[in-house]
mmCIF file with all atom_site columns, C-alpha atoms in Angstrom:
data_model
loop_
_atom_site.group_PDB
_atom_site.id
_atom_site.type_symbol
_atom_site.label_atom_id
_atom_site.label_alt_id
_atom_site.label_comp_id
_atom_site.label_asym_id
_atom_site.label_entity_id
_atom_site.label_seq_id
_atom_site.pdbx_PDB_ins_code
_atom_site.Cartn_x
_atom_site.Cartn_y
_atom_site.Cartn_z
_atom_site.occupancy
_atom_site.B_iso_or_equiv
_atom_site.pdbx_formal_charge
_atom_site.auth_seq_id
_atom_site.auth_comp_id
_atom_site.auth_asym_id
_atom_site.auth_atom_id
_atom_site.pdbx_PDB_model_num
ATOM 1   C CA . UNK A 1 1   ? -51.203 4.933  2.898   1.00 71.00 ? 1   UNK A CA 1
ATOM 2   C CA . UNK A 1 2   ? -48.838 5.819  5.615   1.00 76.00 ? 2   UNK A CA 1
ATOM 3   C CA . UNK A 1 3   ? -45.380 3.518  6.621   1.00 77.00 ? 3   UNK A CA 1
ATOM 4   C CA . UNK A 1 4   ? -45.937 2.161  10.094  1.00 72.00 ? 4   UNK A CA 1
ATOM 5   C CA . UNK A 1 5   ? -42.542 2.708  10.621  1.00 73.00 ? 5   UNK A CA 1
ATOM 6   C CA . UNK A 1 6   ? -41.940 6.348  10.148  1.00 76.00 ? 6   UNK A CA 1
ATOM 7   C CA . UNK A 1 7   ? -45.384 7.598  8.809   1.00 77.00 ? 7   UNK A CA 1
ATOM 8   C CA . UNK A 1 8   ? -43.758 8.459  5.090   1.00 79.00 ? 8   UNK A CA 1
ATOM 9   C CA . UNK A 1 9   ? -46.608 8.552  2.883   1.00 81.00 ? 9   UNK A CA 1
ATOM 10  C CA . UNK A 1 10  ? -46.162 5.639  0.234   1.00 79.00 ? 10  UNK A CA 1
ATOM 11  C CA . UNK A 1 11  ? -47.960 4.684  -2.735  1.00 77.00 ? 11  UNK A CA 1
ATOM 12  C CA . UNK A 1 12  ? -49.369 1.255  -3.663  1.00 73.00 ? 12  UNK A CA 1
ATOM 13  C CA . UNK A 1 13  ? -46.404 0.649  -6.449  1.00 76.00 ? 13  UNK A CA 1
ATOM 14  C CA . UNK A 1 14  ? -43.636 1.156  -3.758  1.00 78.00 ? 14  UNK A CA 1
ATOM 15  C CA . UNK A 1 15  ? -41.896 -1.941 -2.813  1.00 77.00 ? 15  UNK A CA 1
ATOM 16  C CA . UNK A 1 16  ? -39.705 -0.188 0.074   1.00 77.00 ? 16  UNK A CA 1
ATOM 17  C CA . UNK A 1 17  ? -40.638 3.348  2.050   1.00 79.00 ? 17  UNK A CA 1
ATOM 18  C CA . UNK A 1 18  ? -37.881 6.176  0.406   1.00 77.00 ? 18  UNK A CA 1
ATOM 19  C CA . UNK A 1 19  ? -37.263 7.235  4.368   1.00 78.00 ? 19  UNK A CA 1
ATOM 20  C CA . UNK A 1 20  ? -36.777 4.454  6.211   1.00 75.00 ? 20  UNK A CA 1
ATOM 21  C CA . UNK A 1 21  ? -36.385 1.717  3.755   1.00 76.00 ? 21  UNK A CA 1
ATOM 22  C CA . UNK A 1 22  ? -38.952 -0.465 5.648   1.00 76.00 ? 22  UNK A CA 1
ATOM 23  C CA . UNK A 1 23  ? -40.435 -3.363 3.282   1.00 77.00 ? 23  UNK A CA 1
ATOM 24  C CA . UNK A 1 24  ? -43.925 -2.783 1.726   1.00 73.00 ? 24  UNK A CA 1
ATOM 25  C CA . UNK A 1 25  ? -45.345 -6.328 1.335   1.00 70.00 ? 25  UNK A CA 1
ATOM 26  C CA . UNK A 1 26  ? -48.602 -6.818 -0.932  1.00 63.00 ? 26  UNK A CA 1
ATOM 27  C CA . UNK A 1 27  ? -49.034 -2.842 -0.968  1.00 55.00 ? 27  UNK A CA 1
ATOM 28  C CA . UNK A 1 28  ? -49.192 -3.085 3.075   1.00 57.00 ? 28  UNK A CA 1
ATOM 29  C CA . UNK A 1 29  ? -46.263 -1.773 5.271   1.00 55.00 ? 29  UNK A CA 1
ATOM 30  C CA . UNK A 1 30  ? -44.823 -4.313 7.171   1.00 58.00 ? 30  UNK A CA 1
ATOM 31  C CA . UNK A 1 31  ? -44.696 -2.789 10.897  1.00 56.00 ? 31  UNK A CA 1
ATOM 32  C CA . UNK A 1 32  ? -41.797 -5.341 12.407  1.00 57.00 ? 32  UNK A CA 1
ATOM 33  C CA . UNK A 1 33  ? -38.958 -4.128 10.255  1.00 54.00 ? 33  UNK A CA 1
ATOM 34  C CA . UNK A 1 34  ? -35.820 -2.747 12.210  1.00 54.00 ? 34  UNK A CA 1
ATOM 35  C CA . UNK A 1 35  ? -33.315 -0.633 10.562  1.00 53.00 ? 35  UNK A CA 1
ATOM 36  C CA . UNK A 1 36  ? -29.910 -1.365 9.956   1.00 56.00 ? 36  UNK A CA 1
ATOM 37  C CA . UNK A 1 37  ? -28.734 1.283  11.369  1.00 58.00 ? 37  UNK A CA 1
ATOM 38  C CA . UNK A 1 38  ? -30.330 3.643  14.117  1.00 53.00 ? 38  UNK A CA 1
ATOM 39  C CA . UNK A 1 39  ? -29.322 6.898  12.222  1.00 53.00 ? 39  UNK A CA 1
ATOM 40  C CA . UNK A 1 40  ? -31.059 6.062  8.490   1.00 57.00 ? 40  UNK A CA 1
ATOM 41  C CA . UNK A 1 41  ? -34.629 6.323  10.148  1.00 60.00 ? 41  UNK A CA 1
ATOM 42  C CA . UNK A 1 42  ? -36.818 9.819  11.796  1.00 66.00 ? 42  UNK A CA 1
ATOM 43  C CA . UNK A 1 43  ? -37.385 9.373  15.331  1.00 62.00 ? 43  UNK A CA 1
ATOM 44  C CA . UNK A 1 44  ? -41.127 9.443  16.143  1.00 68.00 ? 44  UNK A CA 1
ATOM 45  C CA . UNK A 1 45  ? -42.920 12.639 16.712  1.00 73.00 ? 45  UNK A CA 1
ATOM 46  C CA . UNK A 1 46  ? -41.835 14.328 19.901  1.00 73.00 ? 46  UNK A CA 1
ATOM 47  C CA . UNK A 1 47  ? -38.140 12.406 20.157  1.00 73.00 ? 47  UNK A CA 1
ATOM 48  C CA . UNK A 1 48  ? -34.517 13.857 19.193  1.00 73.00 ? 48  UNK A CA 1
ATOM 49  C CA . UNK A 1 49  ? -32.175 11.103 17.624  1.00 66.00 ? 49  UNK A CA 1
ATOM 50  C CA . UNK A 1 50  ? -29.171 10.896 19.500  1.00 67.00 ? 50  UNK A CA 1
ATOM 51  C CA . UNK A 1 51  ? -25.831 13.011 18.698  1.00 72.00 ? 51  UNK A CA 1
ATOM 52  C CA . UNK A 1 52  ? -23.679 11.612 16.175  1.00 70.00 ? 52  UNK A CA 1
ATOM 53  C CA . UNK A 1 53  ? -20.065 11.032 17.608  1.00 71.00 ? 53  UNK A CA 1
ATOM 54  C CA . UNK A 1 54  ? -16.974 11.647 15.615  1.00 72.00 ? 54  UNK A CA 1
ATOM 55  C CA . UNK A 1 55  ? -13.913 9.839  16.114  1.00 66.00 ? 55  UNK A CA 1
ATOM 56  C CA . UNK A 1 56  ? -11.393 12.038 17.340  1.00 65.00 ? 56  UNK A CA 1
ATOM 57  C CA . UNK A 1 57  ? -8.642  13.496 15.171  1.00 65.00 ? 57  UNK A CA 1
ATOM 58  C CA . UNK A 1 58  ? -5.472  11.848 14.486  1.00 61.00 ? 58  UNK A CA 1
ATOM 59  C CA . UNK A 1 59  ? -2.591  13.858 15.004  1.00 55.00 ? 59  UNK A CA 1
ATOM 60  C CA . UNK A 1 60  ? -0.254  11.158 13.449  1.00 55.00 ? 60  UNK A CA 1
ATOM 61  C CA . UNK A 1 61  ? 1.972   11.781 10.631  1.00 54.00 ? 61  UNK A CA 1
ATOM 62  C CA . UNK A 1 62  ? 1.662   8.691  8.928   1.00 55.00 ? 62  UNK A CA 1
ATOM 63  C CA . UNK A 1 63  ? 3.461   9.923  5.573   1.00 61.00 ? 63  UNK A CA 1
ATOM 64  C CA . UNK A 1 64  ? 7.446   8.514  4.957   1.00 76.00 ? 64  UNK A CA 1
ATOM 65  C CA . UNK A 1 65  ? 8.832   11.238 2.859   1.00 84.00 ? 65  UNK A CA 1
ATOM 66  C CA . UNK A 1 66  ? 12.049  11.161 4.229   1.00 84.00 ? 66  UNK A CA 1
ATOM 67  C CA . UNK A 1 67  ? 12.576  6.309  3.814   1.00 85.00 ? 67  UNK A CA 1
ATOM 68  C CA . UNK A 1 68  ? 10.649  7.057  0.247   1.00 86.00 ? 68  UNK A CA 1
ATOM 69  C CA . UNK A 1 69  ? 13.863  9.817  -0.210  1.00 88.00 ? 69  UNK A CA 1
ATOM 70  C CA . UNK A 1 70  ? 16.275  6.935  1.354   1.00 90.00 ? 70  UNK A CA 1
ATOM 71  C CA . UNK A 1 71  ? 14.927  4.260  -1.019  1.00 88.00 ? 71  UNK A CA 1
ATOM 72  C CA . UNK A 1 72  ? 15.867  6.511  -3.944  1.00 90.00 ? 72  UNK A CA 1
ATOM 73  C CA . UNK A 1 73  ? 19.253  8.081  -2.938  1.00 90.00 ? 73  UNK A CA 1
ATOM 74  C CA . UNK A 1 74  ? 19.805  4.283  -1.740  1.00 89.00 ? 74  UNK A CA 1
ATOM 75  C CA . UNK A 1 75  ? 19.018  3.098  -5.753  1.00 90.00 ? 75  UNK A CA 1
ATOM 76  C CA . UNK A 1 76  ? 20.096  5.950  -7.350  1.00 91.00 ? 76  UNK A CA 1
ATOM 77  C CA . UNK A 1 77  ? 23.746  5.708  -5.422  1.00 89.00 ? 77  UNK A CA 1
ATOM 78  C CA . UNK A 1 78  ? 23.750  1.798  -6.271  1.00 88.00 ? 78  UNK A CA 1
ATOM 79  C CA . UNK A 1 79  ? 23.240  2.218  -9.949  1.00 89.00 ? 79  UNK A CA 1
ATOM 80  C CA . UNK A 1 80  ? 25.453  5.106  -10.367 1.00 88.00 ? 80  UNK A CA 1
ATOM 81  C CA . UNK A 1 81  ? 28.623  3.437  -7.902  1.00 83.00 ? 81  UNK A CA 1
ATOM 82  C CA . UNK A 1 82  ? 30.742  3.174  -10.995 1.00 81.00 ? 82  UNK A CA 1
ATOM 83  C CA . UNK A 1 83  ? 31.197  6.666  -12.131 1.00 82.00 ? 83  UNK A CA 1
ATOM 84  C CA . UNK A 1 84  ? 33.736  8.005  -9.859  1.00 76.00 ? 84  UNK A CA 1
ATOM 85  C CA . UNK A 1 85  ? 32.462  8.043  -6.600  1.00 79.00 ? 85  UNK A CA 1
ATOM 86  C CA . UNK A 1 86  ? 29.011  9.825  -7.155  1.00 85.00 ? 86  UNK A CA 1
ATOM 87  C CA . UNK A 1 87  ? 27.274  6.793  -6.180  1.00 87.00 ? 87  UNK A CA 1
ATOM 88  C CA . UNK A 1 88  ? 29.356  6.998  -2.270  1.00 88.00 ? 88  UNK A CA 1
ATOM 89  C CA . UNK A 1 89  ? 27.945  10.301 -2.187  1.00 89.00 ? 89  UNK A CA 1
ATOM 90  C CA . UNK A 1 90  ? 24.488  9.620  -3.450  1.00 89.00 ? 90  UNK A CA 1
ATOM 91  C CA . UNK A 1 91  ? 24.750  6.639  -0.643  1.00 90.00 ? 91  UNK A CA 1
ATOM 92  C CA . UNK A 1 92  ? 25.729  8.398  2.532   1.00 89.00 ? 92  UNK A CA 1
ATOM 93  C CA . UNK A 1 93  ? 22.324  10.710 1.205   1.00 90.00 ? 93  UNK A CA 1
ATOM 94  C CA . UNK A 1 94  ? 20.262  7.773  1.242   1.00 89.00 ? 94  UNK A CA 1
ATOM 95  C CA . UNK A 1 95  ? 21.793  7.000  4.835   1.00 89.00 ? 95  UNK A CA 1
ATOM 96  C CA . UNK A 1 96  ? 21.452  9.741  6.564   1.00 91.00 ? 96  UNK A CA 1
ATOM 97  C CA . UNK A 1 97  ? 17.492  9.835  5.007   1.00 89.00 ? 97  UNK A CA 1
ATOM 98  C CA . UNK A 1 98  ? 17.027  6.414  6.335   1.00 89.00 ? 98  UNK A CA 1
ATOM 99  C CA . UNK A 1 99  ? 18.533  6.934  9.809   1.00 88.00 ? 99  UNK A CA 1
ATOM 100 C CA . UNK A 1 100 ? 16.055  10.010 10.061  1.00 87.00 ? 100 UNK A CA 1
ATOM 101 C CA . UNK A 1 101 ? 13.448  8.122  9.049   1.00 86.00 ? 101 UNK A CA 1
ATOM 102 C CA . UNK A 1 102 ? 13.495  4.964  11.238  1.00 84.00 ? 102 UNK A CA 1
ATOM 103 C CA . UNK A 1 103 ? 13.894  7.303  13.944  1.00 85.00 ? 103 UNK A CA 1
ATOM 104 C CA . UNK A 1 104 ? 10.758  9.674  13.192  1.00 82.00 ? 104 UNK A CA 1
ATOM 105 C CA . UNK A 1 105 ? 8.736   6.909  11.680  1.00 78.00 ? 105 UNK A CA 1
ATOM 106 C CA . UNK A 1 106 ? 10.187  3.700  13.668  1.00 77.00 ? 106 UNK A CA 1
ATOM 107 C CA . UNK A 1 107 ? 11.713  0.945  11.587  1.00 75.00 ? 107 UNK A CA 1
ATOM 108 C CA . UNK A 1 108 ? 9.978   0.361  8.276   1.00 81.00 ? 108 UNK A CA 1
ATOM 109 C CA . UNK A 1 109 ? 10.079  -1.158 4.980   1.00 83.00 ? 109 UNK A CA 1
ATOM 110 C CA . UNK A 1 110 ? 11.183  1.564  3.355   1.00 83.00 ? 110 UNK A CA 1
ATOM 111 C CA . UNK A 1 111 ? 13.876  3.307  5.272   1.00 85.00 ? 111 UNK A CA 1
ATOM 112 C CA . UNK A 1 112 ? 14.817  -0.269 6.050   1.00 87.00 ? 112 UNK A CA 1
ATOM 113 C CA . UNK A 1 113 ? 15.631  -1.254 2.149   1.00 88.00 ? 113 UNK A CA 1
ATOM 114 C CA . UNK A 1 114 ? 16.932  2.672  1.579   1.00 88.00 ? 114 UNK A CA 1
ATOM 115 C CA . UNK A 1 115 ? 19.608  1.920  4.307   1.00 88.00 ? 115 UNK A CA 1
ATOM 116 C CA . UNK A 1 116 ? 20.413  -1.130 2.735   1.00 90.00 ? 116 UNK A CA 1
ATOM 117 C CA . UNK A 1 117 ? 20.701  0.124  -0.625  1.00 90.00 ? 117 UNK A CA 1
ATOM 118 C CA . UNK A 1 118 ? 22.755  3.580  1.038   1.00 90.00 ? 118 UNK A CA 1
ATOM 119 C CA . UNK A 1 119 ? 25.294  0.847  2.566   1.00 90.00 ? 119 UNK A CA 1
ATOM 120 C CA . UNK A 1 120 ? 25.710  -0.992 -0.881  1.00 91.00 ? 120 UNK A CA 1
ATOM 121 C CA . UNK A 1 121 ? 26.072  2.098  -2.676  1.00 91.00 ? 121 UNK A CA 1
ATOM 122 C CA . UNK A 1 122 ? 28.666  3.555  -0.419  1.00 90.00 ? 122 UNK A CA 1
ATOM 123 C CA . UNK A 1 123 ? 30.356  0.328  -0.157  1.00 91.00 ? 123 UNK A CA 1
ATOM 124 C CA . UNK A 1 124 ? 30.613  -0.198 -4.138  1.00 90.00 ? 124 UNK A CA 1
ATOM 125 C CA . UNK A 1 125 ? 31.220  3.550  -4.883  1.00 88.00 ? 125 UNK A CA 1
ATOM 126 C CA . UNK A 1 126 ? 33.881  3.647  -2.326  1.00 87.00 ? 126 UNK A CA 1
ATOM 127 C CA . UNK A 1 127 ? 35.144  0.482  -4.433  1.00 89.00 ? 127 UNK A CA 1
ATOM 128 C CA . UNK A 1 128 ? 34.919  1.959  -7.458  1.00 87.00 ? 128 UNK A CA 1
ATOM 129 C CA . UNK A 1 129 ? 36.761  5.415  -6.932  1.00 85.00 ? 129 UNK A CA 1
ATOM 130 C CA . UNK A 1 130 ? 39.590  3.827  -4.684  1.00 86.00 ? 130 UNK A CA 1
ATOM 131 C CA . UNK A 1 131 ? 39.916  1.858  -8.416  1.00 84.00 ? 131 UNK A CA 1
ATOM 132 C CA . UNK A 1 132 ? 39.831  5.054  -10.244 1.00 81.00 ? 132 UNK A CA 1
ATOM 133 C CA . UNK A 1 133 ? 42.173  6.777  -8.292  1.00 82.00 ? 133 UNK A CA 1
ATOM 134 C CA . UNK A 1 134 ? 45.210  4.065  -8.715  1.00 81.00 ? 134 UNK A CA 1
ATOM 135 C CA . UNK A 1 135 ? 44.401  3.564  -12.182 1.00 77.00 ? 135 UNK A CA 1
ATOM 136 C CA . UNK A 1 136 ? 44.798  7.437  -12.456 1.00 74.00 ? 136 UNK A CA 1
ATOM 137 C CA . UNK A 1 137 ? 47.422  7.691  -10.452 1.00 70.00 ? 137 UNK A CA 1
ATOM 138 C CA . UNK A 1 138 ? 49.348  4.865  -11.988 1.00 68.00 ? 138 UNK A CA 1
ATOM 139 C CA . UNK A 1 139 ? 48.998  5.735  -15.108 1.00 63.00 ? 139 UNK A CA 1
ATOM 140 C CA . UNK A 1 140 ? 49.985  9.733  -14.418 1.00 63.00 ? 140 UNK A CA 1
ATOM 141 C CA . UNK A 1 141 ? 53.239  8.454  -13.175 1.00 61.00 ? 141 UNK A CA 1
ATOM 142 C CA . UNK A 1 142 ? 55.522  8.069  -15.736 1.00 61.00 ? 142 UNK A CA 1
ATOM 143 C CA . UNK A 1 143 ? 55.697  4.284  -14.844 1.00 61.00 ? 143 UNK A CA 1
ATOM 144 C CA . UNK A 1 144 ? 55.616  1.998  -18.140 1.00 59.00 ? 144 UNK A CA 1
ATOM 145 C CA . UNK A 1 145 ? 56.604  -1.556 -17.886 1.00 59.00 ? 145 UNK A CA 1
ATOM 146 C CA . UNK A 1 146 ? 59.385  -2.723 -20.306 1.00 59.00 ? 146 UNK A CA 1
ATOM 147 C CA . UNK A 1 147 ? 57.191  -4.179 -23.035 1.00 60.00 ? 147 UNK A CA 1
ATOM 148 C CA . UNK A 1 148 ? 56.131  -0.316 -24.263 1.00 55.00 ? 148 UNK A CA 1
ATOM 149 C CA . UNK A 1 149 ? 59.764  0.669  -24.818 1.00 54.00 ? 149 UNK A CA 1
ATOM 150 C CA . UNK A 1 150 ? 60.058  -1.192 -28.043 1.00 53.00 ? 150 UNK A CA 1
#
Protein backbone atom coordinates (compact mmCIF):
# COMPACT_ATOMS: atom_id res chain seq x y z
CA UNK A 1 0.00 0.00 0.00
CA UNK A 2 0.90 3.51 -0.80
CA UNK A 3 0.89 6.69 2.05
CA UNK A 4 -1.81 9.11 0.99
CA UNK A 5 0.35 11.63 2.04
CA UNK A 6 3.45 11.34 0.00
CA UNK A 7 2.86 8.00 -1.93
CA UNK A 8 5.93 6.12 0.14
CA UNK A 9 5.23 2.61 -0.25
CA UNK A 10 4.52 1.13 3.36
CA UNK A 11 4.01 -2.20 4.62
CA UNK A 12 1.16 -3.51 6.80
CA UNK A 13 3.60 -3.69 10.11
CA UNK A 14 4.48 0.09 9.79
CA UNK A 15 2.93 2.20 12.37
CA UNK A 16 4.27 5.65 10.78
CA UNK A 17 5.40 6.25 6.83
CA UNK A 18 9.66 6.51 7.03
CA UNK A 19 9.15 9.84 4.61
CA UNK A 20 6.73 11.80 5.89
CA UNK A 21 6.04 10.42 9.25
CA UNK A 22 2.24 10.41 8.56
CA UNK A 23 0.30 7.91 11.05
CA UNK A 24 -0.69 4.44 9.68
CA UNK A 25 -3.85 3.55 11.67
CA UNK A 26 -5.17 -0.22 11.52
CA UNK A 27 -2.62 -0.88 8.51
CA UNK A 28 -4.53 2.13 6.58
CA UNK A 29 -2.79 5.56 6.02
CA UNK A 30 -4.51 8.16 7.58
CA UNK A 31 -4.88 10.95 4.70
CA UNK A 32 -5.60 14.19 7.20
CA UNK A 33 -2.21 14.25 8.84
CA UNK A 34 -0.21 17.63 8.46
CA UNK A 35 3.41 17.79 9.04
CA UNK A 36 5.13 19.57 11.56
CA UNK A 37 7.10 21.16 9.57
CA UNK A 38 6.70 22.03 5.73
CA UNK A 39 10.35 20.94 4.89
CA UNK A 40 10.27 17.05 6.48
CA UNK A 41 7.70 16.01 3.68
CA UNK A 42 8.20 15.56 -0.71
CA UNK A 43 6.12 17.94 -2.45
CA UNK A 44 3.65 16.16 -4.78
CA UNK A 45 4.62 15.16 -8.22
CA UNK A 46 5.14 18.14 -10.47
CA UNK A 47 5.84 20.87 -7.39
CA UNK A 48 9.36 22.33 -6.12
CA UNK A 49 9.44 22.87 -2.22
CA UNK A 50 10.28 26.24 -1.51
CA UNK A 51 14.04 27.58 -0.93
CA UNK A 52 15.34 27.15 2.40
CA UNK A 53 16.46 30.61 3.90
CA UNK A 54 19.51 31.01 6.01
CA UNK A 55 19.82 33.51 8.57
CA UNK A 56 22.34 35.86 7.66
CA UNK A 57 25.85 35.84 9.09
CA UNK A 58 26.82 37.49 12.19
CA UNK A 59 29.71 39.55 11.95
CA UNK A 60 29.81 40.10 15.80
CA UNK A 61 32.69 39.31 17.89
CA UNK A 62 31.04 38.09 20.77
CA UNK A 63 34.32 36.57 22.48
CA UNK A 64 35.91 38.77 25.77
CA UNK A 65 39.49 37.81 25.59
CA UNK A 66 40.75 40.92 26.57
CA UNK A 67 37.82 41.37 30.47
CA UNK A 68 38.68 37.35 30.76
CA UNK A 69 42.68 38.81 30.65
CA UNK A 70 41.42 41.80 33.11
CA UNK A 71 39.72 39.37 35.51
CA UNK A 72 43.05 37.54 35.86
CA UNK A 73 45.71 40.33 35.94
CA UNK A 74 42.88 41.93 38.30
CA UNK A 75 43.23 38.47 40.75
CA UNK A 76 46.51 37.69 40.08
CA UNK A 77 47.68 41.52 41.11
CA UNK A 78 45.29 41.22 44.30
CA UNK A 79 46.78 38.05 45.59
CA UNK A 80 50.27 38.89 44.86
CA UNK A 81 49.95 42.94 46.39
CA UNK A 82 52.26 41.96 49.19
CA UNK A 83 55.44 41.08 47.52
CA UNK A 84 56.94 44.32 46.70
CA UNK A 85 54.89 45.99 44.41
CA UNK A 86 54.35 43.20 41.70
CA UNK A 87 50.81 43.10 42.49
CA UNK A 88 50.58 47.40 41.42
CA UNK A 89 52.04 46.27 38.34
CA UNK A 90 50.06 43.15 37.73
CA UNK A 91 46.97 45.73 38.56
CA UNK A 92 47.49 48.62 36.22
CA UNK A 93 47.66 45.23 33.54
CA UNK A 94 44.38 44.20 34.57
CA UNK A 95 43.27 47.99 34.08
CA UNK A 96 44.29 48.85 31.11
CA UNK A 97 42.68 45.12 29.84
CA UNK A 98 39.46 46.14 31.36
CA UNK A 99 39.29 49.71 30.01
CA UNK A 100 39.90 48.04 26.47
CA UNK A 101 37.47 45.77 27.00
CA UNK A 102 34.39 47.75 28.16
CA UNK A 103 35.16 49.86 25.36
CA UNK A 104 35.30 47.07 22.49
CA UNK A 105 32.79 44.87 24.19
CA UNK A 106 30.58 47.60 26.18
CA UNK A 107 30.38 47.23 29.94
CA UNK A 108 30.31 43.64 31.14
CA UNK A 109 30.64 41.33 33.91
CA UNK A 110 33.86 40.55 33.36
CA UNK A 111 35.88 43.58 32.51
CA UNK A 112 33.60 45.09 35.12
CA UNK A 113 34.97 42.72 38.18
CA UNK A 114 38.72 42.77 36.34
CA UNK A 115 38.64 46.64 36.84
CA UNK A 116 37.61 46.22 40.19
CA UNK A 117 40.03 43.73 41.13
CA UNK A 118 42.98 46.01 38.88
CA UNK A 119 41.92 49.04 41.32
CA UNK A 120 42.27 46.83 44.55
CA UNK A 121 45.39 45.42 43.45
CA UNK A 122 47.00 48.68 42.58
CA UNK A 123 45.62 50.24 45.58
CA UNK A 124 47.02 47.41 48.07
CA UNK A 125 50.31 46.90 46.10
CA UNK A 126 50.89 50.55 46.08
CA UNK A 127 50.26 50.03 50.01
CA UNK A 128 52.40 47.44 50.36
CA UNK A 129 55.69 48.72 48.58
CA UNK A 130 55.31 52.38 49.99
CA UNK A 131 55.64 49.92 53.41
CA UNK A 132 58.58 48.18 52.03
CA UNK A 133 60.36 51.02 51.01
CA UNK A 134 60.40 52.88 54.65
CA UNK A 135 60.99 49.76 56.34
CA UNK A 136 64.05 49.46 53.94
CA UNK A 137 64.94 52.65 54.07
CA UNK A 138 64.71 52.95 57.80
CA UNK A 139 66.39 50.27 58.57
CA UNK A 140 69.49 51.08 55.89
CA UNK A 141 69.99 54.22 57.80
CA UNK A 142 72.09 53.76 60.50
CA UNK A 143 69.17 54.89 62.81
CA UNK A 144 68.86 52.52 66.04
CA UNK A 145 66.84 53.66 68.92
CA UNK A 146 68.63 53.69 72.34
CA UNK A 147 67.44 50.34 73.64
CA UNK A 148 70.03 48.38 71.00
CA UNK A 149 73.07 50.19 72.40
CA UNK A 150 73.25 48.08 75.47
Amino acid sequence: MKCSNCGNEITGSDKFCGVCGAPVINGQPSGDYIPESPYTQTPPPGQTPPPMQTPPPSYTNTSNTAGTASLIFGILGLVTSWIFGIGAFLGIIGLVLAAVSRKNAGPNGMATAGLILGILAVVFGGLFLMCTICVCGSASSGYYPYYYYY
